[in-house]
Tab-separated table of C-alpha atoms in Angstrom:
chain	number	residue	atom	x	y	z
A	1	MET	CA	19.204	-85.760	34.241
A	2	PRO	CA	16.649	-84.794	30.608
A	3	ALA	CA	17.518	-82.683	28.003
A	4	PHE	CA	17.200	-79.113	27.517
A	5	GLN	CA	14.150	-78.189	25.603
A	6	PHE	CA	15.512	-75.768	23.564
A	7	ILE	CA	12.454	-72.717	23.776
A	8	SER	CA	10.869	-72.840	20.003
A	9	ARG	CA	10.597	-69.288	17.520
A	10	ASN	CA	6.603	-70.871	15.828
A	11	GLU	CA	5.416	-70.391	18.945
A	12	PRO	CA	6.242	-66.345	20.180
A	13	VAL	CA	6.799	-66.278	23.676
A	14	TYR	CA	6.658	-62.483	24.394
A	15	LEU	CA	3.349	-60.414	21.795
A	16	PRO	CA	4.127	-56.823	23.252
A	17	PHE	CA	2.914	-55.670	20.422
A	18	SER	CA	-0.651	-57.228	20.994
A	19	ARG	CA	-1.831	-54.236	23.060
A	20	PRO	CA	-5.050	-52.731	21.805
A	21	LYS	CA	-3.985	-49.334	23.004
A	22	TYR	CA	-0.226	-48.654	22.916
A	23	LYS	CA	0.766	-46.730	25.465
A	24	ILE	CA	4.722	-45.553	26.378
A	25	SER	CA	5.786	-47.012	29.761
A	26	MET	CA	8.304	-48.867	31.657
A	27	GLY	CA	6.261	-51.579	30.915
A	28	LEU	CA	7.808	-54.237	33.666
A	29	VAL	CA	7.234	-57.217	34.839
A	30	ALA	CA	8.009	-59.188	38.397
A	31	LEU	CA	11.005	-61.755	36.576
A	32	GLN	CA	11.256	-65.543	37.568
A	33	LEU	CA	14.822	-66.102	38.057
A	34	LYS	CA	15.021	-69.515	36.474
A	35	ASP	CA	13.259	-67.946	33.108
A	36	TRP	CA	16.260	-65.272	33.518
A	37	ILE	CA	18.098	-67.081	30.647
A	38	GLU	CA	16.865	-68.206	27.832
A	39	ALA	CA	18.182	-69.349	25.230
A	40	ASP	CA	16.510	-70.516	21.822
A	41	GLU	CA	16.391	-73.456	18.590
A	42	TYR	CA	18.869	-70.226	17.430
A	43	PHE	CA	21.341	-70.523	20.415
A	44	TYR	CA	23.723	-72.132	18.787
A	45	ASP	CA	23.889	-70.211	15.174
A	46	GLU	CA	23.237	-67.230	17.660
A	47	LEU	CA	26.367	-67.582	18.962
A	48	LYS	CA	28.565	-68.589	16.305
A	49	GLU	CA	27.893	-65.226	15.046
A	50	LYS	CA	28.552	-64.108	18.148
A	51	LYS	CA	32.402	-65.365	17.500
A	52	GLN	CA	32.736	-64.274	13.972
A	53	LEU	CA	31.591	-60.582	15.036
A	54	LEU	CA	34.102	-60.758	18.161
A	55	ILE	CA	37.108	-61.504	16.064
A	56	SER	CA	35.957	-59.250	13.164
A	57	ASN	CA	34.372	-56.341	14.704
A	58	TYR	CA	35.354	-56.062	18.651
A	59	PRO	CA	35.593	-52.870	19.672
A	60	GLU	CA	31.769	-52.312	18.136
A	61	VAL	CA	31.105	-54.748	19.870
A	62	PHE	CA	32.852	-55.460	23.604
A	63	ALA	CA	33.884	-52.253	25.814
A	64	SER	CA	34.364	-51.278	28.864
A	65	ARG	CA	35.365	-48.782	31.462
A	66	PRO	CA	37.427	-48.543	34.693
A	67	GLY	CA	36.479	-49.689	37.767
A	68	SER	CA	33.600	-52.376	36.238
A	69	LEU	CA	35.723	-55.567	36.583
A	70	PRO	CA	33.386	-56.550	39.843
A	71	ALA	CA	30.589	-56.226	38.700
A	72	GLN	CA	31.626	-57.850	36.038
A	73	THR	CA	33.483	-60.804	37.527
A	74	GLU	CA	29.646	-61.008	39.862
A	75	VAL	CA	27.387	-61.303	36.496
A	76	LEU	CA	29.957	-64.599	35.298
A	77	ALA	CA	29.938	-66.164	38.321
A	78	LEU	CA	26.007	-65.788	38.082
A	79	VAL	CA	24.857	-66.579	34.793
A	80	LEU	CA	27.041	-69.563	34.687
A	81	ASN	CA	25.531	-70.801	37.853
A	82	HIS	CA	22.422	-70.175	35.855
A	83	MET	CA	22.440	-72.281	33.011
A	84	GLU	CA	24.345	-75.118	35.067
A	85	LYS	CA	21.230	-74.995	36.979
A	86	TYR	CA	18.384	-74.430	34.427
A	87	CYS	CA	20.341	-75.148	30.980
A	88	PRO	CA	21.612	-79.133	31.758
A	89	GLY	CA	24.231	-80.164	29.206
A	90	VAL	CA	24.467	-77.056	27.211
A	91	LEU	CA	27.343	-75.898	29.013
A	92	LYS	CA	29.718	-77.043	31.232
A	93	ILE	CA	32.488	-75.601	34.165
A	94	GLU	CA	35.391	-77.901	34.429
A	95	HIS	CA	38.145	-77.040	36.457
A	96	ASP	CA	39.731	-73.479	34.518
A	97	GLU	CA	36.840	-73.991	31.774
A	98	VAL	CA	33.909	-73.151	30.102
A	99	ILE	CA	32.998	-75.740	27.839
A	100	LEU	CA	29.785	-75.947	25.519
A	101	PRO	CA	29.949	-79.872	24.073
A	102	LYS	CA	27.940	-78.692	21.804
A	103	LEU	CA	30.268	-76.571	19.485
A	104	LYS	CA	33.536	-78.033	20.909
A	105	TRP	CA	34.364	-75.095	22.833
A	106	LYS	CA	35.947	-74.830	25.877
A	107	PHE	CA	36.501	-70.903	27.292
A	108	ARG	CA	39.271	-70.873	29.824
A	109	ILE	CA	37.990	-68.210	32.619
A	110	ARG	CA	41.886	-67.019	33.418
A	111	ASP	CA	41.954	-65.111	29.581
A	112	PHE	CA	39.067	-63.190	30.542
A	113	GLU	CA	40.285	-62.007	33.896
A	114	GLU	CA	39.643	-58.042	32.425
A	115	SER	CA	37.118	-58.922	30.350
A	116	PRO	CA	34.522	-61.153	32.510
A	117	LEU	CA	31.610	-60.312	30.743
A	118	ASP	CA	32.623	-60.942	27.446
A	119	LEU	CA	33.388	-64.638	27.872
A	120	CYS	CA	29.461	-64.032	29.414
A	121	GLY	CA	28.844	-62.792	26.270
A	122	ARG	CA	30.050	-65.843	24.819
A	123	PHE	CA	27.609	-68.966	26.100
A	124	VAL	CA	24.359	-66.719	26.301
A	125	GLN	CA	22.300	-65.311	23.256
A	126	GLU	CA	21.267	-61.826	24.765
A	127	ASP	CA	23.469	-58.956	24.586
A	128	LEU	CA	24.517	-58.117	28.278
A	129	CYS	CA	24.465	-54.020	29.294
A	130	LEU	CA	25.941	-53.465	33.190
A	131	MET	CA	24.291	-49.873	34.351
A	132	ALA	CA	26.580	-48.969	37.476
A	133	PRO	CA	25.655	-45.953	40.584
A	134	GLY	CA	27.395	-43.236	39.947
A	135	PRO	CA	27.339	-39.488	40.731
A	136	ASP	CA	25.130	-38.578	37.812
A	137	GLY	CA	22.559	-41.492	37.760
A	138	TYR	CA	23.111	-45.638	36.344
A	139	THR	CA	25.691	-44.934	33.976
A	140	LEU	CA	26.651	-47.650	31.172
A	141	GLU	CA	29.798	-49.788	32.110
A	142	ALA	CA	30.620	-52.334	30.281
A	143	ALA	CA	28.586	-54.368	27.715
A	144	SER	CA	28.636	-57.239	25.250
A	145	LEU	CA	26.844	-56.102	22.788
A	146	CYS	CA	27.073	-57.761	19.339
A	147	PHE	CA	22.959	-57.918	18.367
A	148	PRO	CA	22.751	-53.345	18.735
A	149	ALA	CA	18.790	-52.602	17.331
A	150	ARG	CA	20.077	-49.381	15.606
A	151	TRP	CA	22.982	-47.433	18.169
A	152	ARG	CA	26.883	-47.927	18.479
A	153	LEU	CA	27.703	-49.332	22.022
A	154	MET	CA	30.875	-46.266	21.700
A	155	ASP	CA	28.979	-44.111	21.712
A	156	LYS	CA	26.612	-44.687	24.630
A	157	MET	CA	29.786	-46.198	26.985
A	158	GLY	CA	29.744	-44.458	30.421
A	159	LEU	CA	26.085	-42.229	29.940
A	160	PRO	CA	23.290	-42.038	32.303
A	161	MET	CA	20.613	-43.449	30.992
A	162	SER	CA	18.895	-40.333	29.534
A	163	GLY	CA	21.916	-39.587	27.583
A	164	ILE	CA	21.514	-43.262	26.174
A	165	HIS	CA	17.733	-42.491	25.467
A	166	LYS	CA	17.896	-38.713	23.843
A	167	PRO	CA	17.563	-40.574	19.983
A	168	VAL	CA	14.280	-42.006	21.865
A	169	PRO	CA	10.344	-40.002	21.211
A	170	ASP	CA	8.557	-39.558	24.230
A	171	TYR	CA	11.918	-40.143	26.514
A	172	SER	CA	13.157	-37.065	28.032
A	173	GLU	CA	9.016	-35.862	29.023
A	174	LYS	CA	6.998	-39.057	29.765
A	175	LEU	CA	9.573	-41.663	31.076
A	176	SER	CA	13.192	-40.370	32.518
A	177	ARG	CA	12.195	-39.287	35.351
A	178	PRO	CA	9.925	-42.913	36.040
A	179	VAL	CA	13.346	-44.567	35.442
A	180	ASP	CA	15.765	-42.657	37.022
A	181	SER	CA	13.112	-43.447	39.668
A	182	PHE	CA	13.198	-47.175	39.574
A	183	PHE	CA	16.488	-47.895	39.117
A	184	ASN	CA	17.404	-45.309	42.755
A	185	ARG	CA	15.235	-47.979	44.412
A	186	ILE	CA	16.198	-51.336	42.126
A	187	ASP	CA	16.223	-54.527	44.531
A	188	VAL	CA	18.465	-57.405	43.849
A	189	ASP	CA	15.529	-59.543	45.643
A	190	ARG	CA	12.975	-58.243	42.954
A	191	PRO	CA	14.008	-58.801	39.572
A	192	VAL	CA	11.799	-57.503	37.242
A	193	TRP	CA	12.238	-57.808	33.061
A	194	ARG	CA	10.565	-55.993	29.564
A	195	VAL	CA	10.623	-56.189	26.349
A	196	ASN	CA	10.835	-53.530	23.287
A	197	TRP	CA	9.728	-54.666	19.361
A	198	SER	CA	10.622	-52.834	16.721
A	199	LEU	CA	10.215	-53.461	13.188
A	200	THR	CA	12.588	-53.602	10.357
A	201	THR	CA	13.120	-54.393	6.486
A	202	ASP	CA	16.650	-55.389	7.345
A	203	PRO	CA	17.403	-59.435	9.191
A	204	THR	CA	20.983	-59.093	9.948
A	205	MET	CA	21.404	-58.936	14.017
A	206	PHE	CA	23.529	-57.424	14.287
A	207	GLN	CA	23.169	-53.756	13.140
A	208	PRO	CA	24.878	-50.521	14.365
A	209	VAL	CA	23.926	-48.236	12.207
A	210	ARG	CA	20.738	-45.797	12.907
A	211	GLN	CA	17.837	-45.961	10.163
A	212	LYS	CA	17.177	-42.750	8.195
A	213	ALA	CA	13.453	-41.923	8.093
A	214	GLN	CA	12.057	-42.685	5.049
A	215	CYS	CA	13.811	-46.008	5.835
A	216	VAL	CA	11.106	-46.288	8.715
A	217	ARG	CA	8.259	-45.069	6.320
A	218	ALA	CA	9.482	-47.777	3.643
A	219	ILE	CA	8.714	-50.364	5.862
A	220	TYR	CA	4.216	-50.005	5.790
A	221	TYR	CA	5.109	-50.437	2.496
A	222	VAL	CA	6.908	-54.111	2.764
A	223	LYS	CA	5.763	-57.973	2.220
A	224	GLU	CA	7.890	-58.671	5.096
A	225	CYS	CA	9.058	-56.813	8.071
A	226	TRP	CA	11.176	-58.896	11.241
């Protein structure tokens, strides 16, 4: 079996800001399942950073609500299956252990019986947020969030989409109803993806604190942005 090829950031795959005119929208695109979980050249570096954050800031980077365990367990099984199939050699499963050979890391699955999404977040670069349906629509029920873009997990747990996105300009007026409608008719056999983009003067991955307005304006006057 050929070695897995990590994606290079020298050739960006996603350029959502390249459109000639900005238009606020959900921007949904049909997902090919082979592209669901990606791994680029910073894969191992970012997993190491996650590990340190989980040691030093656990309540800030992982949380779950009662009742979310079955869904967390399902996500773990799906991601493990995907990684084994599409990222050969990066991850192995032996008996009760998830193994990352390159880092010489081993995780016992039974050690994460109460937090399977926590385990899942330790071997993918992405943050993982689990939304579940309820009386108030879909709410945030569990998350592994080591690389937040100016928001705090503890502020959003249990909130519906409208509450989570309350600080987002124009969300309530232009996006709230379309997003709720999409979630109400989401189909397990028709996965989709979307991207956001932003500018920041700080390349740090763990950024839970929201920028002040003057900081955002200052971005226009600096030479380096990420």
